[in-house]
Tab-separated table of C-alpha atoms in Angstrom:
chain	number	residue	atom	x	y	z
J	1	GLU	CA	58.005	161.670	104.173
J	2	ALA	CA	60.046	159.261	102.083
J	3	GLY	CA	63.703	159.042	103.048
J	4	VAL	CA	66.845	159.005	100.941
J	5	ALA	CA	66.692	155.987	98.658
J	6	GLN	CA	69.805	154.142	97.558
J	7	SER	CA	70.379	151.109	95.398
J	8	PRO	CA	71.643	148.506	95.274
J	9	ARG	CA	71.955	147.593	98.952
J	10	TYR	CA	74.847	145.223	98.337
J	11	LYS	CA	77.305	144.709	95.497
J	12	ILE	CA	80.201	142.301	95.088
J	13	ILE	CA	82.564	142.820	92.174
J	14	GLU	CA	86.037	141.777	91.154
J	15	LYS	CA	88.857	144.266	91.149
J	16	ARG	CA	89.194	146.232	87.909
J	17	GLN	CA	85.448	145.905	87.230
J	18	SER	CA	83.100	148.891	87.133
J	19	VAL	CA	80.192	149.618	89.459
J	20	ALA	CA	77.546	152.299	89.798
J	21	PHE	CA	75.408	153.372	92.723
J	22	TRP	CA	72.189	155.339	92.602
J	23	CYS	CA	70.681	157.814	95.040
J	24	ASN	CA	67.317	159.546	95.144
J	25	PRO	CA	67.276	162.328	97.755
J	26	ILE	CA	64.358	163.599	99.762
J	27	SER	CA	62.051	165.653	97.584
J	28	GLY	CA	62.983	169.321	97.662
J	29	HIS	CA	66.461	168.797	99.068
J	30	ALA	CA	68.830	170.864	96.968
J	31	THR	CA	72.039	169.519	98.462
J	32	LEU	CA	73.232	165.968	97.947
J	33	TYR	CA	76.347	164.316	99.364
J	34	TRP	CA	78.166	161.062	98.739
J	35	TYR	CA	80.223	159.665	101.601
J	36	GLN	CA	82.498	156.633	101.762
J	37	GLN	CA	82.649	154.709	105.027
J	38	ILE	CA	85.407	152.130	105.357
J	39	LEU	CA	84.974	149.565	108.120
J	40	GLY	CA	86.038	150.988	111.475
J	41	GLN	CA	86.122	154.575	110.237
J	42	GLY	CA	83.704	157.459	110.093
J	43	PRO	CA	82.112	158.510	106.819
J	44	LYS	CA	84.333	160.583	104.548
J	45	LEU	CA	82.897	163.080	102.068
J	46	LEU	CA	83.524	162.227	98.428
J	47	ILE	CA	81.436	164.859	96.683
J	48	GLN	CA	78.807	167.508	97.420
J	49	PHE	CA	76.243	168.771	94.912
J	50	GLN	CA	74.092	171.872	95.148
J	51	ASN	CA	71.253	171.254	92.693
J	52	ASN	CA	73.146	169.841	89.703
J	53	GLY	CA	76.405	171.687	90.324
J	54	VAL	CA	79.463	170.348	92.169
J	55	VAL	CA	80.300	172.294	95.332
J	56	ASP	CA	83.165	170.158	96.679
J	57	ASP	CA	84.858	167.161	95.104
J	58	SER	CA	88.295	167.704	96.631
J	59	GLN	CA	88.373	164.231	98.192
J	60	LEU	CA	87.004	162.338	95.197
J	61	PRO	CA	89.669	160.097	93.565
J	62	LYS	CA	88.929	161.450	90.131
J	63	ASP	CA	91.108	158.938	88.302
J	64	ARG	CA	88.550	156.229	89.088
J	65	PHE	CA	85.488	157.827	90.696
J	66	SER	CA	82.911	159.964	88.972
J	67	ALA	CA	79.527	161.310	90.003
J	68	GLU	CA	76.748	163.233	88.402
J	69	ARG	CA	73.454	164.715	89.386
J	70	LEU	CA	71.478	165.346	86.258
J	71	LYS	CA	68.461	167.632	86.611
J	72	GLY	CA	69.388	168.309	90.222
J	73	VAL	CA	67.514	165.311	91.617
J	74	ASP	CA	68.871	161.743	91.358
J	75	SER	CA	72.579	161.084	91.491
J	76	THR	CA	74.873	158.279	90.422
J	77	LEU	CA	78.349	157.483	91.704
J	78	LYS	CA	80.602	155.332	89.544
J	79	ILE	CA	83.859	153.548	90.189
J	80	GLN	CA	85.910	152.446	87.189
J	81	PRO	CA	88.067	150.424	87.665
J	82	ALA	CA	87.511	149.275	91.238
J	83	LYS	CA	90.350	148.469	93.618
J	84	LEU	CA	90.330	146.279	96.719
J	85	GLU	CA	90.574	149.374	98.935
J	86	ASP	CA	87.273	150.655	97.530
J	87	SER	CA	85.452	148.075	99.655
J	88	ALA	CA	83.243	150.230	101.856
J	89	VAL	CA	79.725	151.446	102.443
J	90	TYR	CA	78.752	154.296	100.152
J	91	LEU	CA	76.284	156.604	101.857
J	92	CYS	CA	74.189	159.212	100.152
J	93	ALA	CA	72.761	162.098	102.171
J	94	SER	CA	70.650	165.096	101.347
J	95	SER	CA	69.705	168.307	103.057
J	96	LEU	CA	67.854	171.518	102.441
J	97	VAL	CA	69.969	174.346	101.073
J	98	GLY	CA	73.578	173.536	101.976
J	99	GLY	CA	73.789	175.769	105.016
J	100	SER	CA	71.134	173.972	106.971
J	101	ASN	CA	71.470	170.920	109.144
J	102	TYR	CA	67.714	170.710	109.228
J	103	GLY	CA	66.609	167.602	107.448
J	104	TYR	CA	70.141	166.287	106.880
J	105	THR	CA	69.321	162.642	106.216
J	106	PHE	CA	71.371	159.644	105.210
J	107	GLY	CA	70.249	156.774	103.039
J	108	SER	CA	70.813	153.182	104.113
J	109	GLY	CA	73.925	152.922	101.977
J	110	THR	CA	75.346	150.536	99.417
J	111	ARG	CA	77.804	147.989	100.792
J	112	LEU	CA	80.494	147.325	98.177
J	113	THR	CA	82.876	144.398	98.400
J	114	VAL	CA	85.730	144.240	95.903
J	115	VAL	CA	87.381	140.826	95.641
E	1	ARG	CA	96.432	164.543	111.964
E	2	LYS	CA	92.727	163.763	111.604
E	3	GLU	CA	90.411	166.748	111.701
E	4	VAL	CA	88.164	165.088	114.301
E	5	GLU	CA	89.676	162.582	116.730
E	6	GLN	CA	87.938	160.186	119.071
E	7	ASP	CA	88.910	157.291	121.302
E	8	PRO	CA	87.665	154.231	119.359
E	9	GLY	CA	86.863	152.271	122.518
E	10	PRO	CA	85.127	149.936	122.977
E	11	PHE	CA	83.607	151.177	126.173
E	12	ASN	CA	82.016	148.242	127.990
E	13	VAL	CA	79.738	149.450	130.772
E	14	PRO	CA	76.984	147.857	132.870
E	15	GLU	CA	73.395	148.975	132.597
E	16	GLY	CA	72.748	152.058	134.667
E	17	ALA	CA	76.302	153.342	134.429
E	18	THR	CA	77.299	156.836	133.393
E	19	VAL	CA	79.730	157.008	130.494
E	20	ALA	CA	81.510	159.944	128.873
E	21	PHE	CA	82.990	160.265	125.403
E	22	ASN	CA	85.445	162.910	124.372
E	23	CYS	CA	86.435	164.288	121.026
E	24	THR	CA	88.902	166.907	119.793
E	25	TYR	CA	88.882	168.836	116.546
E	26	SER	CA	91.784	170.520	114.821
E	27	ASN	CA	90.081	173.023	112.502
E	28	SER	CA	89.440	176.159	114.523
E	29	ALA	CA	87.214	177.411	111.686
E	30	SER	CA	84.671	174.656	112.383
E	31	GLN	CA	81.406	176.257	113.305
E	32	SER	CA	78.903	173.570	114.213
E	33	PHE	CA	79.239	170.310	116.068
E	34	PHE	CA	77.078	167.253	116.483
E	35	TRP	CA	76.967	163.773	117.891
E	36	TYR	CA	75.628	161.091	115.592
E	37	ARG	CA	74.713	157.564	116.548
E	38	GLN	CA	75.365	154.637	114.225
E	39	ASP	CA	74.008	151.178	114.863
E	40	CYS	CA	75.741	148.157	113.352
E	41	ARG	CA	75.194	148.050	109.579
E	42	LYS	CA	72.948	151.102	109.678
E	43	GLU	CA	73.342	154.685	108.554
E	44	PRO	CA	74.382	157.455	110.967
E	45	LYS	CA	71.546	159.333	112.648
E	46	LEU	CA	71.687	162.673	114.399
E	47	LEU	CA	71.700	162.273	118.169
E	48	MET	CA	72.091	165.902	119.157
E	49	SER	CA	73.719	169.195	118.340
E	50	VAL	CA	76.470	170.551	120.582
E	51	TYR	CA	76.592	174.108	121.884
E	52	SER	CA	79.075	176.056	123.990
E	53	SER	CA	76.358	176.567	126.567
E	54	GLY	CA	75.865	172.826	126.752
E	55	ASN	CA	72.661	171.038	125.925
E	56	GLU	CA	70.765	168.185	127.414
E	57	ASP	CA	68.303	165.749	125.908
E	58	GLY	CA	66.983	163.320	128.473
E	59	ARG	CA	69.885	161.146	129.591
E	60	PHE	CA	72.286	162.726	127.115
E	61	THR	CA	74.349	165.855	127.717
E	62	ALA	CA	76.702	167.405	125.177
E	63	GLN	CA	79.242	170.135	125.729
E	64	LEU	CA	81.547	172.178	123.508
E	65	ASN	CA	84.711	173.938	124.655
E	66	ARG	CA	85.886	176.131	121.779
E	67	ALA	CA	89.028	177.312	123.566
E	68	SER	CA	90.249	173.734	123.969
E	69	GLN	CA	88.612	172.515	120.743
E	70	TYR	CA	87.030	169.742	122.737
E	71	ILE	CA	83.580	168.143	122.603
E	72	SER	CA	82.020	165.748	125.056
E	73	LEU	CA	78.994	163.502	125.341
E	74	LEU	CA	77.720	162.190	128.653
E	75	ILE	CA	75.216	159.351	128.853
E	76	ARG	CA	73.552	158.766	132.210
E	77	ASP	CA	71.722	155.627	133.306
E	78	SER	CA	72.930	153.611	130.300
E	79	LYS	CA	70.435	151.288	128.636
E	80	LEU	CA	71.120	148.183	126.591
E	81	SER	CA	69.651	150.077	123.641
E	82	ASP	CA	72.403	152.700	123.906
E	83	SER	CA	74.894	150.156	122.516
E	84	ALA	CA	76.115	151.681	119.263
E	85	THR	CA	78.957	153.695	117.780
E	86	TYR	CA	78.920	157.392	118.589
E	87	LEU	CA	80.367	159.686	115.945
E	88	CYS	CA	81.691	163.133	116.744
E	89	VAL	CA	81.019	165.503	113.848
E	90	SER	CA	82.035	169.014	112.853
E	91	ARG	CA	80.911	171.300	110.076
E	92	GLY	CA	82.696	174.252	108.546
E	93	ARG	CA	81.771	177.897	108.415
E	94	ASP	CA	81.717	178.198	104.618
E	95	THR	CA	78.023	178.395	103.788
E	96	GLY	CA	78.616	176.713	100.456
E	97	ARG	CA	80.597	173.784	101.786
E	98	ARG	CA	78.582	172.528	104.700
E	99	ALA	CA	79.422	168.859	104.475
E	100	LEU	CA	80.012	167.029	107.732
E	101	THR	CA	83.429	165.875	108.942
E	102	PHE	CA	83.219	162.725	111.025
E	103	GLY	CA	85.484	161.224	113.625
E	104	SER	CA	86.087	157.488	113.488
E	105	GLY	CA	83.566	156.838	116.221
E	106	THR	CA	83.553	155.474	119.751
E	107	ARG	CA	81.948	152.114	120.257
E	108	LEU	CA	79.758	151.636	123.325
E	109	GLN	CA	78.599	148.257	124.566
E	110	VAL	CA	76.155	148.312	127.468
E	111	GLN	CA	76.006	144.989	129.251
E	112	PRO	CA	73.198	143.532	131.371
């Protein structure tokens, strides 16, 4: 079974630039999550989708971050404009219907450095 | 106060040692608990679920104390390959919002 695919693996941008990350979840997984992991910390949820609808985006800095999941499959996370403190690993995860831990799988992440 | 708190370590132990990690959570509505393992520059991976009755998987034993809101992980006979960061994780009761809440992790370094 293919895992959660993310791209790019690494990205370096200057502050105030824009960046986008892409995630393709495991086939059939209705729930998709984006987490931000700053060095030395645990992952923090940014947004949760159930199919193509947003379930929880309470911790998403909406003035600069946006995410979408068109057609309930792939998802993109965008930062515009980036700040130095956005340097982190952005992890995408997917699971079967949101109530299940079965099959909860993380992608390898995108490591973002803002200079 | 963080919702899930862990001692960041590092814990430096010799091979063969027994090591215990502790974690506390503040949200009494949390329903499920897990330990995840994260290797350097890798994604987190589920190590084991945690139950009030305790559960064991080989050299690993996890325990949940709901009254004290306390979770533990015990590793016996440590191996070099156990070196990693161990993340304590909770999940809420709301069936719609089942995202994971992570602690900051405890780093373990097993030395030869």
